[in-house]
Coordinates of C-alpha atoms (C1' of nucleotides) in Angstrom, one line a residue:
Chain A
X1197 CA -95.5 207.5 -147.7
X1198 CA -96.7 203.9 -148.8
X1199 CA -98.8 203.2 -152.1
X1200 CA -102.4 202.3 -151.7
X1201 CA -101.9 198.8 -152.3
X1202 CA -99.3 198.7 -149.6
X1203 CA -101.5 200.6 -147.0
X1204 CA -104.4 197.7 -147.8
X1205 CA -101.7 195.1 -147.6
X1206 CA -100.6 196.0 -144.3
X1207 CA -104.1 196.5 -142.9
X1208 CA -105.1 193.0 -144.4
X1209 CA -102.3 191.0 -142.8
X1210 CA -103.0 192.7 -139.4
X1211 CA -106.6 191.4 -139.9
X1212 CA -105.5 188.0 -140.9
X1213 CA -103.0 187.9 -138.0
X1214 CA -105.6 188.8 -135.5
X1215 CA -108.1 186.1 -136.9
X1216 CA -105.1 183.5 -137.2
X1217 CA -104.7 184.0 -133.2
X1218 CA -108.5 182.9 -133.1
X1219 CA -107.9 179.8 -135.3
X1220 CA -109.9 181.5 -138.2
X1221 CA -108.9 181.9 -141.8
X1222 CA -110.9 184.7 -143.3
X1223 CA -111.5 184.8 -147.0
X1224 CA -111.3 187.8 -149.3
X1225 CA -114.8 189.2 -148.5
X1226 CA -114.2 189.1 -144.8
X1227 CA -110.8 190.7 -145.0
X1228 CA -112.0 193.7 -147.4
X1229 CA -115.0 194.2 -145.3
X1230 CA -112.9 194.3 -142.1
X1231 CA -110.3 196.5 -143.4
X1232 CA -112.4 198.7 -145.4
X1233 CA -110.8 198.3 -149.0
X1234 CA -111.8 197.5 -152.4
X1235 CA -112.6 193.7 -152.6
X1236 CA -110.9 192.7 -155.8
X1237 CA -107.8 195.0 -155.4
X1238 CA -107.4 193.5 -152.0
X1239 CA -107.6 190.0 -153.4
X1240 CA -104.6 191.0 -156.0
X1241 CA -102.7 192.2 -153.2
X1242 CA -103.2 189.0 -151.0
X1243 CA -102.5 187.0 -153.6
X1244 CA -99.3 188.6 -154.2
X1245 CA -98.2 188.3 -150.6
X1246 CA -99.3 184.7 -150.6
X1247 CA -97.1 184.0 -153.6
X1248 CA -94.0 185.4 -151.8
X1249 CA -94.7 183.3 -148.7
X1250 CA -95.7 186.5 -146.5
X1251 CA -99.0 184.8 -145.6
X1252 CA -100.5 181.5 -146.5
X1253 CA -103.6 180.6 -148.3
X1254 CA -105.9 177.7 -148.7
X1255 CA -108.4 177.4 -151.7
X1256 CA -111.8 175.6 -151.5
X1257 CA -114.6 175.6 -149.0
X1258 CA -113.6 176.9 -145.7
X1259 CA -110.4 178.4 -147.3
X1260 CA -108.8 181.6 -146.9
X1261 CA -105.7 183.6 -145.8
X1262 CA -103.9 182.8 -142.6
X1263 CA -100.5 183.2 -140.9
X1264 CA -98.0 180.5 -139.5
X1265 CA -98.7 180.0 -135.8
X1266 CA -95.4 181.4 -134.7
X1267 CA -94.9 184.0 -137.4
X1268 CA -91.9 186.5 -136.9
X1269 CA -93.2 188.4 -139.8
X1270 CA -92.2 192.2 -139.7
X1271 CA -93.7 195.4 -141.2
X1272 CA -90.4 195.7 -143.0
X1273 CA -91.4 192.4 -145.0
X1274 CA -94.8 193.3 -146.1
X1275 CA -93.7 196.8 -147.2
X1276 CA -90.7 195.4 -149.3
X1277 CA -93.0 192.8 -150.8
X1278 CA -95.5 195.4 -152.1
X1279 CA -93.6 198.8 -152.5
X1280 CA -90.1 197.4 -152.7
X1281 CA -87.3 198.6 -150.8
X1282 CA -86.9 202.1 -152.4
X1283 CA -88.4 203.5 -149.5
X1284 CA -85.8 202.4 -147.2
X1285 CA -82.8 202.7 -149.6
X1286 CA -83.6 205.2 -152.3
X1287 CA -82.6 208.5 -152.6
X1288 CA -85.0 211.3 -151.5
X1289 CA -84.5 213.3 -154.5
X1290 CA -84.6 210.4 -156.8
X1291 CA -81.0 210.5 -158.0
X1292 CA -79.9 207.3 -159.3
X1293 CA -76.3 207.7 -157.9
X1294 CA -76.6 208.9 -154.3
X1295 CA -74.2 207.9 -151.6
X1296 CA -72.1 209.0 -148.8
X1297 CA -69.3 209.8 -151.5
X1298 CA -71.5 211.3 -154.1
X1299 CA -74.5 212.8 -151.9
X1300 CA -77.5 214.7 -152.8
X1301 CA -77.9 218.0 -151.2
X1302 CA -80.3 216.4 -148.4
X1303 CA -78.6 213.0 -148.3
X1304 CA -77.5 213.2 -144.6
X1305 CA -80.6 214.7 -143.4
X1306 CA -82.7 212.1 -144.9
X1307 CA -80.4 209.3 -144.1
X1308 CA -81.3 209.6 -140.3
X1309 CA -85.1 209.7 -141.0
X1310 CA -84.9 206.8 -143.5
X1311 CA -82.7 204.8 -141.0
X1312 CA -85.4 205.4 -138.3
X1313 CA -88.1 204.1 -140.4
X1314 CA -86.3 201.2 -141.4
X1315 CA -85.1 200.1 -137.8
X1316 CA -88.8 200.7 -136.8
X1317 CA -90.3 198.7 -139.6
X1318 CA -87.7 195.6 -138.9
X1319 CA -88.3 195.8 -135.3
X1320 CA -92.2 195.7 -135.5
X1321 CA -93.8 192.5 -135.8
X1322 CA -97.2 191.8 -137.1
X1323 CA -97.9 189.4 -133.9
X1324 CA -97.3 192.4 -131.6
X1325 CA -99.5 194.7 -133.6
X1326 CA -102.4 192.3 -133.8
X1327 CA -102.2 191.6 -130.3
X1328 CA -103.2 195.4 -129.3
X1329 CA -105.7 195.2 -132.2
X1330 CA -107.4 192.1 -130.5
X1331 CA -107.6 194.2 -127.1
X1332 CA -109.6 196.8 -128.9
X1333 CA -106.8 199.5 -128.0
X1334 CA -106.2 200.1 -132.1
X1335 CA -108.4 200.3 -135.1
X1336 CA -108.3 198.8 -138.7
X1337 CA -110.9 201.2 -140.2
X1338 CA -112.8 204.4 -140.3
Chain B
X1054 CA -91.3 209.0 -150.2
X1055 CA -92.1 212.1 -152.2
X1056 CA -93.7 212.2 -155.7
X1057 CA -91.6 212.6 -158.9
X1058 CA -93.1 216.5 -159.1
X1059 CA -91.7 217.0 -155.6
X1060 CA -88.3 215.5 -156.3
X1061 CA -87.9 217.7 -159.3
X1062 CA -89.3 220.6 -157.4
X1063 CA -86.7 220.5 -154.6
X1064 CA -83.9 219.8 -156.9
X1065 CA -85.1 222.8 -159.2
X1066 CA -85.4 225.1 -156.0
X1067 CA -81.8 224.2 -154.8
X1068 CA -80.3 225.1 -158.1
X1069 CA -82.3 228.4 -158.3
X1070 CA -81.0 229.2 -154.9
X1071 CA -77.5 228.3 -155.8
X1072 CA -77.5 230.6 -159.0
X1073 CA -79.5 233.2 -156.9
X1074 CA -76.6 233.6 -154.6
X1075 CA -74.4 234.4 -157.8
X1076 CA -77.1 237.0 -159.0
X1077 CA -78.3 234.8 -161.7
X1078 CA -81.8 234.1 -162.9
X1079 CA -81.7 230.7 -164.5
X1080 CA -84.6 229.9 -167.1
X1081 CA -86.3 226.6 -167.4
X1082 CA -84.0 225.4 -170.1
X1083 CA -81.0 225.7 -167.9
X1084 CA -82.7 224.5 -164.8
X1085 CA -83.8 221.2 -166.4
X1086 CA -80.5 220.5 -167.6
X1087 CA -78.8 221.3 -164.3
X1088 CA -81.1 219.1 -162.6
X1089 CA -81.7 216.5 -165.3
X1090 CA -85.3 216.6 -165.3
X1091 CA -88.0 216.8 -168.1
X1092 CA -88.3 220.4 -169.3
X1093 CA -91.9 220.9 -169.7
X1094 CA -92.8 219.1 -166.5
X1095 CA -90.2 221.2 -164.7
X1096 CA -91.8 224.3 -165.9
X1097 CA -95.2 223.2 -164.7
X1098 CA -93.7 222.6 -161.4
X1099 CA -91.7 226.0 -161.0
X1100 CA -94.7 227.9 -162.2
X1101 CA -96.6 226.3 -159.6
X1102 CA -94.0 226.9 -156.8
X1103 CA -94.0 230.7 -158.4
X1104 CA -97.7 231.0 -158.0
X1105 CA -97.5 230.1 -154.4
X1106 CA -94.8 232.7 -153.7
X1107 CA -92.1 229.9 -152.8
X1108 CA -89.8 231.2 -155.7
X1109 CA -90.0 234.3 -157.8
X1110 CA -90.1 234.7 -161.7
X1111 CA -89.7 237.3 -164.2
X1112 CA -90.9 237.1 -167.8
X1113 CA -89.0 238.2 -170.8
X1114 CA -85.6 238.5 -172.0
X1115 CA -82.7 237.6 -169.2
X1116 CA -85.9 236.4 -167.2
X1117 CA -86.2 233.4 -165.1
X1118 CA -86.8 232.1 -161.6
X1119 CA -84.9 233.5 -158.5
X1120 CA -85.3 233.7 -154.8
X1121 CA -85.5 236.6 -152.5
X1122 CA -82.1 237.7 -151.3
X1123 CA -82.5 236.8 -147.5
X1124 CA -85.1 233.9 -148.2
X1125 CA -85.9 231.8 -145.2
X1126 CA -87.3 229.0 -147.6
X1127 CA -87.3 225.5 -145.9
X1128 CA -87.9 222.1 -147.4
X1129 CA -91.1 221.8 -145.5
X1130 CA -92.6 224.6 -147.5
X1131 CA -91.7 223.0 -150.9
X1132 CA -92.8 219.6 -150.1
X1133 CA -96.2 221.2 -148.7
X1134 CA -96.8 223.2 -151.8
X1135 CA -96.2 220.2 -154.2
X1136 CA -97.2 217.0 -152.2
X1137 CA -99.4 218.6 -149.7
X1138 CA -98.8 218.0 -145.9
X1139 CA -100.2 214.4 -146.0
X1140 CA -96.7 213.1 -145.6
X1141 CA -96.3 215.0 -142.3
X1142 CA -99.9 214.6 -141.1
X1143 CA -101.6 211.9 -142.6
X1144 CA -102.3 208.0 -141.2
X1145 CA -99.7 205.7 -142.6
X1146 CA -102.3 203.1 -143.2
X1147 CA -104.7 205.5 -145.1
X1148 CA -107.3 205.7 -142.3
X1149 CA -109.3 208.9 -142.6
X1150 CA -109.8 208.8 -138.8
X1151 CA -106.5 208.2 -137.1
X1152 CA -105.7 210.0 -133.8
X1153 CA -104.2 209.3 -130.6
X1154 CA -107.6 208.8 -129.1
X1155 CA -108.5 206.4 -132.2
X1156 CA -105.2 205.1 -133.4
X1157 CA -104.6 202.7 -136.2
X1158 CA -102.2 199.6 -135.3
X1159 CA -98.9 201.7 -136.2
X1160 CA -99.9 205.1 -135.1
X1161 CA -97.4 205.3 -132.3
X1162 CA -94.6 203.6 -134.1
X1163 CA -95.0 206.1 -137.4
X1164 CA -95.7 209.1 -135.1
X1165 CA -92.0 209.1 -134.3
X1166 CA -90.8 208.7 -137.7
X1167 CA -93.4 211.2 -139.2
X1168 CA -92.2 213.8 -136.4
X1169 CA -88.6 213.4 -137.1
X1170 CA -89.3 213.9 -141.0
X1171 CA -91.3 216.9 -140.2
X1172 CA -89.0 218.8 -137.7
X1173 CA -86.0 218.1 -140.1
X1174 CA -87.8 219.6 -143.2
X1175 CA -88.9 222.6 -141.1
X1176 CA -85.3 223.2 -139.8
X1177 CA -83.6 222.7 -143.0
X1178 CA -83.3 225.7 -145.3
X1179 CA -82.7 226.0 -149.0
X1180 CA -79.8 228.4 -148.2
X1181 CA -77.9 225.9 -146.1
X1182 CA -78.3 223.2 -148.6
X1183 CA -77.6 225.6 -151.4
X1184 CA -74.2 226.5 -149.7
X1185 CA -73.0 222.9 -149.8
X1186 CA -73.9 222.7 -153.2
X1187 CA -71.9 225.7 -154.2
X1188 CA -68.8 224.4 -152.4
X1189 CA -69.2 221.2 -154.3
X1190 CA -69.8 219.2 -151.4
X1191 CA -73.1 217.9 -152.8
X1192 CA -74.6 217.2 -156.2
X1193 CA -77.9 217.7 -158.1
X1194 CA -77.7 215.0 -160.7
X1195 CA -76.5 211.6 -161.7
Chain C
dT831 C1' -118.2 161.7 -157.7
dT832 C1' -120.5 165.8 -157.4
dT833 C1' -121.1 170.3 -155.9
dA834 C1' -120.1 174.6 -153.5
dT835 C1' -116.8 177.4 -152.2
dT836 C1' -112.7 179.6 -152.6
dT837 C1' -108.4 181.3 -154.3
dC838 C1' -105.9 182.2 -158.4
dT839 C1' -104.8 184.2 -163.2
dG840 C1' -105.2 187.2 -166.8
dA841 C1' -107.9 190.8 -169.2
dT842 C1' -109.8 195.1 -168.9
dA843 C1' -111.4 199.8 -167.1
dA844 C1' -111.0 204.2 -164.5
dT845 C1' -108.0 207.5 -162.3
dT846 C1' -103.9 209.6 -161.1
dT847 C1' -99.6 211.1 -162.2
dT848 C1' -96.0 212.2 -165.2
dA849 C1' -94.9 214.2 -169.5
dT850 C1' -95.4 217.1 -173.7
dC851 C1' -97.0 220.7 -176.8
dA852 C1' -98.6 225.0 -178.8
dG853 C1' -99.7 229.4 -178.4
dA854 C1' -100.9 233.7 -175.2
dA855 C1' -99.2 237.3 -172.3
dA856 C1' -95.4 239.9 -170.4
dT857 C1' -91.3 242.4 -170.6
dA858 C1' -86.4 244.0 -171.7
dA859 C1' -83.7 245.5 -175.2
dG860 C1' -82.5 247.8 -179.6
Chain D
dC1134 C1' -92.3 250.8 -181.4
dT1135 C1' -90.8 246.3 -182.7
dT1136 C1' -88.6 242.3 -181.6
dA1137 C1' -87.0 238.5 -179.2
dT1138 C1' -87.1 236.0 -175.2
dT1139 C1' -89.1 234.1 -171.5
dT1140 C1' -92.9 232.9 -168.2
dC1141 C1' -97.6 231.4 -168.3
dT1142 C1' -102.0 228.9 -169.6
dG1143 C1' -104.6 225.2 -171.1
dA1144 C1' -105.1 221.2 -173.7
dT1145 C1' -103.6 216.5 -174.6
dA1146 C1' -100.8 212.3 -174.5
dA1147 C1' -98.3 208.4 -172.0
dA1148 C1' -97.4 205.7 -168.4
dA1149 C1' -98.3 204.1 -163.8
dT1150 C1' -101.2 203.2 -160.3
dT1151 C1' -105.7 201.7 -158.6
dA1152 C1' -109.9 199.2 -159.3
dT1153 C1' -112.8 195.6 -161.5
dC1154 C1' -114.5 191.4 -163.7
dA1155 C1' -115.0 186.6 -165.8
dG1156 C1' -113.6 182.3 -165.7
dA1157 C1' -109.8 178.4 -164.3
dA1158 C1' -108.1 175.7 -160.7
dA1159 C1' -108.2 173.8 -156.2
dT1160 C1' -110.3 171.5 -152.6
dA1161 C1' -113.3 170.2 -148.7
dA1162 C1' -117.8 168.6 -147.8
dA1163 C1' -121.7 165.9 -149.0

DNA sequence: TTTATTTCTGATAATTTTATCAGAAATAAG
DNA sequence: CTTATTTCTGATAAAATTATCAGAAATAAA
């Protein structure tokens, strides 16, 4: 459903969010270890997210990645930053011109699924998810 | 959401279904033209589908691809044949062990979406979709 | 001001997916 | 039986994604 980059990206942001709540600023080594992802690739992804302002970063000693204190970040924003919004918008059969007026054969069927996915991603906040993580109710690796 | 191969595969099968209803047996050249896909790549995909018994094929003059007369083929079977069932089953964050007992942070949220997608694909038949296509209510290219 | 630490940047490599090609195997039709 | 047509098979090429690496830029701390 998502690219590997996006999977690593979401996992990384959730870990960063959890650590931010504890006033920590994990670096790439810690992040990659925590979410069990390849370190240099994860670095690329975090840099992309930081460049887009999705997460914040600080260079130098004791630096790392972190989130704004009252971040309202949603899953949808992370996905759109890494994979683009074709998963929310694009035609399931890859037709360049697919719309209600000129629908592909599965347009109606997939519209519901897609709309459900979109709404869910827009309504799910990172804070909300990292809270469960902190409580040990959910897991980021293995 | 789906791979290019799967998109081409679904489009091809829908065209084959439509033509089968008219007692025709389109060959690869006709299929690729009708669904606007690269011919050799489409051939590979149709061969894979034929090998799996999803569609039928006949070699030689006047040969091509076709469907059983009373085929109950669903979208789910095509997708599973080409992309596998990870879209229906796998963890959205790519964790190898993700379950209700050991859930990833988005397990519950995505379970609903995934379940909706699965049900829809299992309940949508190719015949049903090709019927609309035949009536000109839906389109396979551009 | 120097040093250690860390993100950031650009180049490169490996793998997977997408796409192409040539020729063998099968088969219907003449 | 021969020929033309078509699927089928295996090899190969191109592009995209995934992954790695080396060094520059920034910055906190000594």
